[in-house]
XYZ file of C-alpha atoms in Angstrom:
505
model
C -7.921 -20.359 30.288
C -11.160 -22.121 31.215
C -12.298 -19.057 33.148
C -11.657 -16.873 30.100
C -13.578 -19.261 27.888
C -16.483 -19.108 30.296
C -16.318 -15.334 30.057
C -16.367 -15.666 26.273
C -19.331 -17.996 26.388
C -21.258 -15.422 28.426
C -21.372 -13.310 25.302
C -22.208 -15.993 22.755
C -24.360 -13.868 20.507
C -21.789 -11.117 20.110
C -18.917 -13.569 19.667
C -20.705 -15.750 17.144
C -21.772 -12.654 15.230
C -18.187 -11.403 15.124
C -16.789 -14.799 14.100
C -19.403 -15.262 11.406
C -18.643 -11.851 10.013
C -14.926 -12.525 9.955
C -15.246 -15.943 8.389
C -17.698 -14.730 5.795
C -15.479 -11.840 4.783
C -12.383 -13.988 4.763
C -14.056 -16.800 2.911
C -12.716 -15.495 -0.370
C -9.147 -15.155 0.851
C -7.986 -18.327 -0.891
C -9.584 -17.237 -4.121
C -8.041 -13.783 -3.820
C -4.623 -15.278 -3.099
C -4.955 -17.648 -6.052
C -5.954 -14.766 -8.302
C -2.917 -12.853 -7.040
C -0.643 -15.781 -7.886
C -2.071 -16.102 -11.405
C -1.564 -12.394 -12.056
C 1.999 -12.467 -10.786
C 2.885 -15.633 -12.713
C 1.685 -13.884 -15.844
C 3.948 -10.963 -14.981
C 0.924 -8.856 -14.159
C 2.356 -6.417 -11.686
C 1.864 -2.709 -11.641
C 4.945 -0.495 -11.974
C 6.102 1.309 -8.912
C 6.578 5.009 -8.697
C 10.109 6.278 -8.788
C 9.660 9.797 -7.620
C 12.753 11.088 -5.938
C 12.594 14.447 -4.378
C 15.146 16.961 -3.434
C 13.113 17.986 -0.419
C 11.064 16.026 2.174
C 7.327 15.848 2.405
C 5.869 14.444 5.616
C 2.288 13.231 5.979
C 0.947 12.178 9.462
C -1.983 9.799 9.909
C -5.089 10.735 11.877
C -7.452 8.180 13.364
C -10.265 6.927 11.162
C -13.604 5.476 12.175
C -13.671 1.729 12.817
C -14.600 -0.346 9.811
C -13.982 -4.080 10.056
C -11.012 -6.217 10.928
C -11.613 -8.555 8.027
C -11.048 -5.645 5.671
C -7.531 -5.424 7.047
C -6.849 -9.090 6.299
C -8.541 -8.864 2.948
C -6.530 -5.739 2.230
C -3.307 -7.519 3.012
C -3.977 -9.769 0.044
C -3.834 -6.660 -2.109
C -0.064 -6.917 -1.807
C 1.015 -4.403 -4.394
C -2.261 -3.772 -6.210
C -0.371 -4.424 -9.409
C -1.824 -4.359 -12.887
C -1.212 -6.608 -15.835
C -0.636 -4.206 -18.693
C 1.464 -1.767 -16.715
C 4.068 -4.350 -15.816
C 4.194 -5.843 -19.303
C 4.655 -2.417 -20.852
C 7.234 -1.420 -18.276
C 9.361 -4.469 -18.984
C 9.216 -3.653 -22.699
C 10.205 -0.079 -21.898
C 13.129 -1.194 -19.751
C 14.412 -3.341 -22.591
C 14.087 -0.537 -25.118
C 15.155 2.649 -23.358
C 13.339 2.946 -20.070
C 14.838 6.135 -18.766
C 14.748 7.933 -22.098
C 11.122 6.993 -22.766
C 10.023 7.849 -19.243
C 11.763 11.186 -19.604
C 10.114 11.800 -22.962
C 6.619 11.059 -21.670
C 7.172 13.152 -18.559
C 8.428 16.191 -20.458
C 5.707 15.985 -23.083
C 3.049 16.078 -20.385
C 4.832 18.967 -18.725
C 4.790 20.902 -21.983
C 1.075 20.333 -22.394
C 0.427 21.460 -18.841
C 2.503 24.598 -19.165
C -0.325 26.806 -17.927
C 1.745 27.418 -14.782
C 5.453 27.659 -13.954
C 7.531 24.570 -14.669
C 9.183 24.668 -11.259
C 7.049 25.436 -8.236
C 9.806 25.556 -5.599
C 13.419 26.653 -5.763
C 14.599 25.880 -2.218
C 14.984 22.525 -0.575
C 11.681 21.530 0.973
C 10.625 18.968 3.539
C 6.848 18.677 3.376
C 4.939 16.983 6.161
C 1.286 16.056 6.319
C -0.920 13.947 8.550
C -2.401 10.681 7.359
C -5.528 8.986 8.559
C -5.926 5.247 8.966
C -6.342 2.203 11.156
C -4.413 -1.044 10.862
C -7.299 -3.280 11.968
C -10.605 -1.467 11.518
C -9.747 -0.029 8.097
C -6.660 -2.012 7.128
C -4.874 0.908 5.448
C -3.559 4.434 5.864
C -4.383 7.382 3.652
C -3.333 10.923 2.829
C -5.283 14.018 1.939
C -4.398 15.429 -1.482
C -5.874 18.029 -3.785
C -6.544 17.606 -7.499
C -7.675 20.717 -9.277
C -8.241 22.254 -5.853
C -10.596 19.429 -4.836
C -9.831 17.347 -1.712
C -9.466 13.544 -1.839
C -8.406 10.796 0.562
C -6.033 8.292 -1.064
C -4.340 5.194 0.311
C -0.546 5.475 0.451
C 0.852 2.426 -1.352
C 4.577 1.873 -1.944
C 3.740 -1.177 -4.065
C 1.934 0.501 -6.991
C 2.463 3.475 -9.251
C -0.905 5.051 -10.007
C -2.950 7.876 -8.528
C -6.658 7.100 -9.062
C -9.836 8.795 -7.753
C -13.529 8.657 -8.786
C -15.086 11.319 -11.013
C -18.586 12.780 -10.917
C -19.589 10.685 -13.933
C -19.140 7.415 -12.029
C -22.554 5.806 -11.525
C -21.400 2.758 -9.544
C -18.785 4.285 -7.222
C -19.224 4.246 -3.454
C -22.035 6.487 -2.257
C -20.843 9.497 -0.300
C -17.293 9.449 -1.645
C -15.476 12.479 -2.963
C -15.677 12.904 -6.751
C -13.494 14.889 -9.109
C -15.804 17.415 -10.780
C -15.400 17.367 -14.546
C -18.016 19.988 -15.445
C -16.619 23.017 -17.285
C -13.140 21.496 -17.203
C -11.034 20.667 -20.229
C -8.714 18.345 -18.317
C -9.174 14.949 -19.986
C -6.137 13.570 -21.823
C -7.025 13.301 -25.518
C -6.773 9.890 -27.159
C -5.649 11.470 -30.431
C -2.629 13.113 -28.831
C 0.128 10.601 -29.537
C 2.545 12.318 -27.141
C 0.158 11.915 -24.193
C -1.897 8.781 -24.933
C 0.524 5.906 -25.564
C -0.243 2.242 -25.018
C 2.934 0.794 -26.539
C 1.192 -1.824 -28.647
C -1.274 -2.953 -25.977
C -4.370 -1.334 -27.443
C -7.081 -3.852 -28.270
C -10.724 -3.434 -29.257
C -11.743 -5.887 -26.536
C -10.338 -3.609 -23.832
C -10.427 -0.124 -25.333
C -13.323 1.756 -26.860
C -11.172 2.236 -29.966
C -7.538 2.479 -30.991
C -6.270 5.803 -32.307
C -4.188 6.087 -35.480
C -1.074 6.191 -33.309
C -2.154 3.152 -31.275
C -3.554 5.031 -28.294
C -6.192 3.263 -26.210
C -9.377 5.365 -26.416
C -11.831 5.278 -23.532
C -14.909 3.068 -23.576
C -16.748 5.896 -21.826
C -15.786 8.635 -24.305
C -13.658 7.763 -27.322
C -12.126 11.212 -27.327
C -10.446 10.445 -23.984
C -7.446 8.264 -23.173
C -8.465 5.020 -21.426
C -7.110 3.218 -18.370
C -8.046 -0.008 -16.613
C -6.719 -1.138 -13.240
C -6.844 -4.743 -12.035
C -5.379 -5.415 -8.611
C -4.152 -8.609 -6.986
C -6.916 -8.487 -4.368
C -9.580 -8.659 -7.104
C -10.449 -4.961 -6.932
C -10.462 -2.919 -10.113
C -11.371 0.368 -11.749
C -11.525 1.899 -15.218
C -12.090 5.303 -16.755
C -10.242 8.145 -18.471
C -6.906 9.834 -17.837
C -7.018 13.408 -16.547
C -4.359 16.076 -16.070
C -4.655 18.773 -13.419
C -2.893 20.501 -10.524
C -1.827 18.308 -7.596
C -1.078 19.356 -4.010
C 0.255 17.366 -1.077
C 1.312 18.426 2.392
C -0.798 21.581 2.777
C 0.379 22.845 -0.572
C 4.095 22.586 0.288
C 4.574 20.548 -2.883
C 2.621 21.176 -6.067
C 2.782 19.806 -9.604
C 0.722 19.265 -12.730
C 0.125 15.518 -12.958
C -1.726 12.879 -14.943
C -4.033 10.664 -12.879
C -6.724 8.046 -13.388
C -10.285 9.394 -13.256
C -12.545 6.488 -12.302
C -15.804 6.056 -14.236
C -16.439 2.559 -12.885
C -14.974 0.535 -10.027
C -15.546 -2.727 -8.170
C -17.495 -2.692 -4.918
C -14.351 -3.274 -2.845
C -12.136 -0.668 -4.514
C -13.127 2.204 -2.236
C -13.068 1.943 1.546
C -14.714 3.871 4.335
C -13.568 7.498 4.006
C -10.959 6.473 1.386
C -11.704 7.529 -2.183
C -8.764 6.148 -4.131
C -5.111 5.179 -4.116
C -1.753 6.926 -4.533
C 1.056 4.684 -5.727
C 4.519 5.465 -4.350
C 6.585 2.630 -5.846
C 9.917 3.081 -7.680
C 8.571 3.258 -11.255
C 8.656 6.519 -13.198
C 5.837 5.460 -15.488
C 2.494 3.712 -15.071
C 0.773 1.826 -17.926
C -2.850 0.587 -17.790
C -2.457 0.084 -20.793
C -2.026 3.821 -21.545
C 1.337 5.004 -20.226
C 1.767 8.182 -18.213
C 4.252 9.603 -15.671
C 3.780 8.589 -12.071
C 2.723 11.313 -9.676
C 6.015 11.182 -7.805
C 8.123 11.484 -10.946
C 6.087 14.549 -11.955
C 6.455 16.110 -8.508
C 10.218 15.590 -8.479
C 10.672 16.951 -11.978
C 8.654 20.071 -11.253
C 10.005 20.799 -7.758
C 13.735 21.392 -7.823
C 13.893 21.746 -4.046
C 12.336 18.375 -3.228
C 14.753 15.490 -2.731
C 13.844 12.110 -4.133
C 13.204 10.638 -0.680
C 10.017 9.346 0.908
C 9.561 8.341 4.556
C 6.612 6.579 6.208
C 5.784 5.980 9.851
C 2.599 4.365 11.181
C 0.917 3.989 14.538
C -2.118 1.715 14.955
C -4.382 4.665 14.129
C -2.168 7.430 12.783
C 1.180 8.088 11.155
C 3.366 10.374 9.062
C 4.410 10.616 5.417
C 7.461 12.718 4.636
C 8.504 13.788 1.153
C 11.941 15.202 0.491
C 13.636 13.957 3.638
C 13.202 12.417 7.080
C 12.029 14.638 9.943
C 14.295 14.095 12.959
C 11.201 13.877 15.148
C 10.020 10.761 13.257
C 12.841 8.404 14.274
C 14.953 7.670 17.349
C 18.060 6.373 15.566
C 19.939 6.661 12.311
C 18.473 4.474 9.521
C 20.177 1.244 8.489
C 20.184 1.080 4.678
C 19.549 -1.769 2.255
C 19.802 -1.601 -1.526
C 16.759 -2.482 -3.627
C 17.128 -3.860 -7.153
C 13.621 -3.840 -8.604
C 12.192 -0.965 -10.625
C 8.658 -2.044 -9.673
C 8.803 -2.421 -5.873
C 11.132 -2.029 -2.899
C 12.830 -5.377 -2.315
C 15.459 -6.188 0.319
C 17.468 -9.277 1.254
C 16.564 -11.354 4.315
C 18.438 -14.099 6.162
C 17.071 -17.639 5.898
C 17.082 -17.887 9.696
C 14.576 -16.122 11.927
C 13.970 -16.521 15.654
C 10.944 -17.114 17.835
C 12.347 -15.958 21.126
C 15.713 -17.741 21.174
C 14.591 -20.651 18.987
C 16.035 -20.563 15.470
C 13.686 -21.261 12.571
C 14.950 -22.037 9.089
C 12.950 -20.699 6.167
C 13.170 -20.561 2.401
C 13.131 -16.911 1.406
C 12.233 -15.618 -2.033
C 11.789 -11.886 -2.420
C 11.250 -9.707 0.628
C 9.173 -6.660 -0.259
C 8.513 -3.514 1.766
C 4.924 -2.513 1.014
C 2.770 0.066 2.801
C -0.222 -1.191 0.804
C -0.123 -4.546 2.625
C -1.728 -4.567 6.056
C -0.011 -7.485 7.789
C 3.324 -9.278 7.827
C 2.869 -11.860 5.060
C 4.961 -15.064 5.125
C 5.021 -18.339 3.126
C 2.824 -21.216 4.390
C 5.916 -23.266 5.268
C 7.097 -20.607 7.720
C 3.588 -19.934 9.001
C 3.215 -23.643 9.852
C 6.527 -23.661 11.731
C 5.446 -20.632 13.735
C 2.183 -22.350 14.614
C 3.983 -25.511 15.814
C 6.370 -23.513 18.008
C 3.621 -21.396 19.517
C 1.345 -24.368 20.186
C 4.212 -26.380 21.684
C 5.364 -23.684 24.083
C 2.489 -21.294 24.715
C -0.603 -23.480 24.905
C -1.641 -21.811 28.167
C -2.441 -18.639 26.230
C -6.137 -18.280 25.426
C -6.899 -19.390 21.880
C -3.411 -20.681 21.123
C -4.342 -24.370 20.977
C -7.403 -26.506 20.401
C -9.514 -27.840 17.586
C -11.882 -24.863 17.625
C -11.059 -21.203 17.084
C -7.381 -20.377 17.524
C -4.854 -17.685 16.675
C -3.705 -19.179 13.401
C -7.106 -19.281 11.733
C -7.989 -16.306 9.506
C -9.691 -13.810 11.782
C -8.015 -15.176 14.902
C -9.024 -12.450 17.357
C -9.655 -13.017 21.071
C -10.825 -10.844 23.942
C -7.816 -9.044 25.400
C -8.959 -8.785 29.027
C -6.117 -10.148 31.142
C -4.262 -11.433 28.081
C -0.619 -12.120 29.068
C 1.206 -10.448 26.182
C 4.462 -10.535 28.100
C 4.378 -14.345 28.075
C 4.695 -14.467 24.272
C 8.101 -14.389 22.525
C 9.517 -11.688 20.254
C 9.917 -12.520 16.559
C 13.256 -11.650 14.967
C 14.052 -11.296 11.265
C 17.482 -10.288 9.955
C 17.895 -8.018 6.931
C 21.135 -8.438 4.986
C 23.204 -5.574 3.600
C 26.482 -3.749 4.089
C 25.359 -3.603 7.689
C 22.866 -6.266 8.774
C 19.900 -5.326 10.948
C 17.620 -7.423 13.113
C 13.940 -6.478 12.990
C 12.536 -7.396 16.405
C 8.746 -7.574 16.688
C 7.527 -7.806 20.276
C 4.091 -9.316 20.980
C 2.820 -5.776 21.572
C 3.603 -5.182 17.890
C 2.473 -8.397 16.178
C -0.661 -8.830 18.310
C -2.902 -6.114 16.901
C -5.560 -4.384 18.943
C -9.080 -4.313 17.530
C -12.023 -2.708 19.330
C -15.590 -3.828 18.601
C -18.581 -2.479 20.528
C -16.227 -1.135 23.218
C -14.681 -4.602 23.634
C -10.946 -4.902 23.004
C -9.644 -7.891 21.032
C -6.139 -8.964 20.057
C -5.539 -10.301 16.538
C -2.538 -12.099 15.082
C -0.802 -9.626 12.757
C 0.815 -12.262 10.529
C -0.745 -13.925 7.511
C 0.330 -16.751 5.217
C 0.338 -16.504 1.448
C 1.571 -19.106 -0.971
C 3.631 -17.396 -3.643
C 7.263 -18.217 -4.373
C 8.280 -17.971 -0.687
C 7.753 -14.230 -0.802
C 7.746 -12.244 2.436
C 5.971 -8.899 2.569
C 6.851 -6.434 5.288
C 3.511 -4.697 5.643
C 1.995 -2.329 8.181
C 2.549 -4.734 11.108
C 6.313 -4.208 10.768
C 5.913 -0.490 10.084
C 4.224 0.019 13.460
C 7.687 -0.228 15.012
C 10.028 0.787 12.206
C 9.833 3.900 10.091
C 10.758 3.150 6.481
C 12.737 5.564 4.335
C 12.851 5.230 0.542
C 15.913 6.958 -0.921
C 15.171 6.675 -4.612
C 18.265 8.543 -5.754
C 20.520 5.947 -4.131
C 18.055 3.053 -4.691
C 18.001 2.036 -1.065
C 15.467 1.502 1.739
C 16.209 2.490 5.327
C 14.760 1.141 8.576
C 14.840 3.024 11.885
C 12.895 2.702 15.127
C 10.000 5.108 15.037
C 9.555 7.788 17.674
C 6.480 7.547 19.912
C 3.421 8.595 17.882
C 5.862 9.070 14.963
C 6.927 12.340 16.554
C 3.535 13.990 16.096
């Protein structure tokens, strides 16, 4: 350990620069977490997308350029990127007639977009497509989609319901990003069209540019357009006008006419390196911000009779696969174990109150356990995080960076040079999911110690983060590095299965 510290001290400038960068970028983590808690306490969560397909669509992930490890941690605070008005409206819809209203909105949009055939495919389809991403450098994974024939990179997020990309009229969006071209296109959703622009009583002059006679929220950027505003738990946000156009995913294997959010203005941290926007894949059929519109997945399922209502995701540290309509056999090495989810906003499963560090049992208070591809790390309550720290420091103090009053693994940004690091000396972490058939998720140190390369130097970073909110556990990308997740929306269940090497790519 002393020898390794000497080696570290031989590169003081590089190490101090890296640590300063991490600490500076993570300095707002507490504020972001607090903001997340306030939003969630207010019921400010964004509806999930409930798009069930009758055929599979698979999207693999290709490696992206290195960005910054802190972005991964910061991204993990994004949890579900949920919005205030969407969740409030969704709850009101559920109480009234959720399925009927969602159906009504979806069909009305389909009628308006009847420039092409209602159903694009008649046979069962499994669509596969590669995804780009990086769990540490970028902190997310993204797919390539087309809107109106134009290519975009969007984060795949099972914790939100909205597809959003920047438009050419955005003056503050990230330089060099891809923009939806609006010139010579009549694709904006009209605010005066009561069947398309509905805010369900949430239109206000303080948020909207105006309120239509039917209560639609008109855009601040052009009052003839229907407005949206996104506010996420990580502090990021965007606003603009709703647009309808043709959508393609998986090399055109699945197509649909959809409504999406065209961004006129966004926060500086909304877009990431080589990632233009976000594609929500949660269980909700409808998104409201405050204007309500069908989720992309619900539109795809409705317009593609051959696509089953099933989504599958598999990640590697720098690549992965998204499958729509089914699960490619090459993606997994075993049959999935299934667990019912009860929420209409996110994929929640039940977890045992006992987990294991090696063979040592650890008791924990478990609130909701959420499966979320939009969260980078495994997120646990502070009470459990503290217990993990005590066990590790009591039994593995010989591991570089595990103990001491200075930098250590359990600080935000706890990354250490990996040269000669004894991964095999660390214990596996075991969590048990509860269902008709229980399943133990076993995370070896090779999984929860994430590799991060900076200036050709390899570091290892602790892939678990604490967050103080109602004892919630979030199974983010750290867990998904080992287990492919399958979302069977028709049966309202989530499946876990060991992923094949390189997700079968």
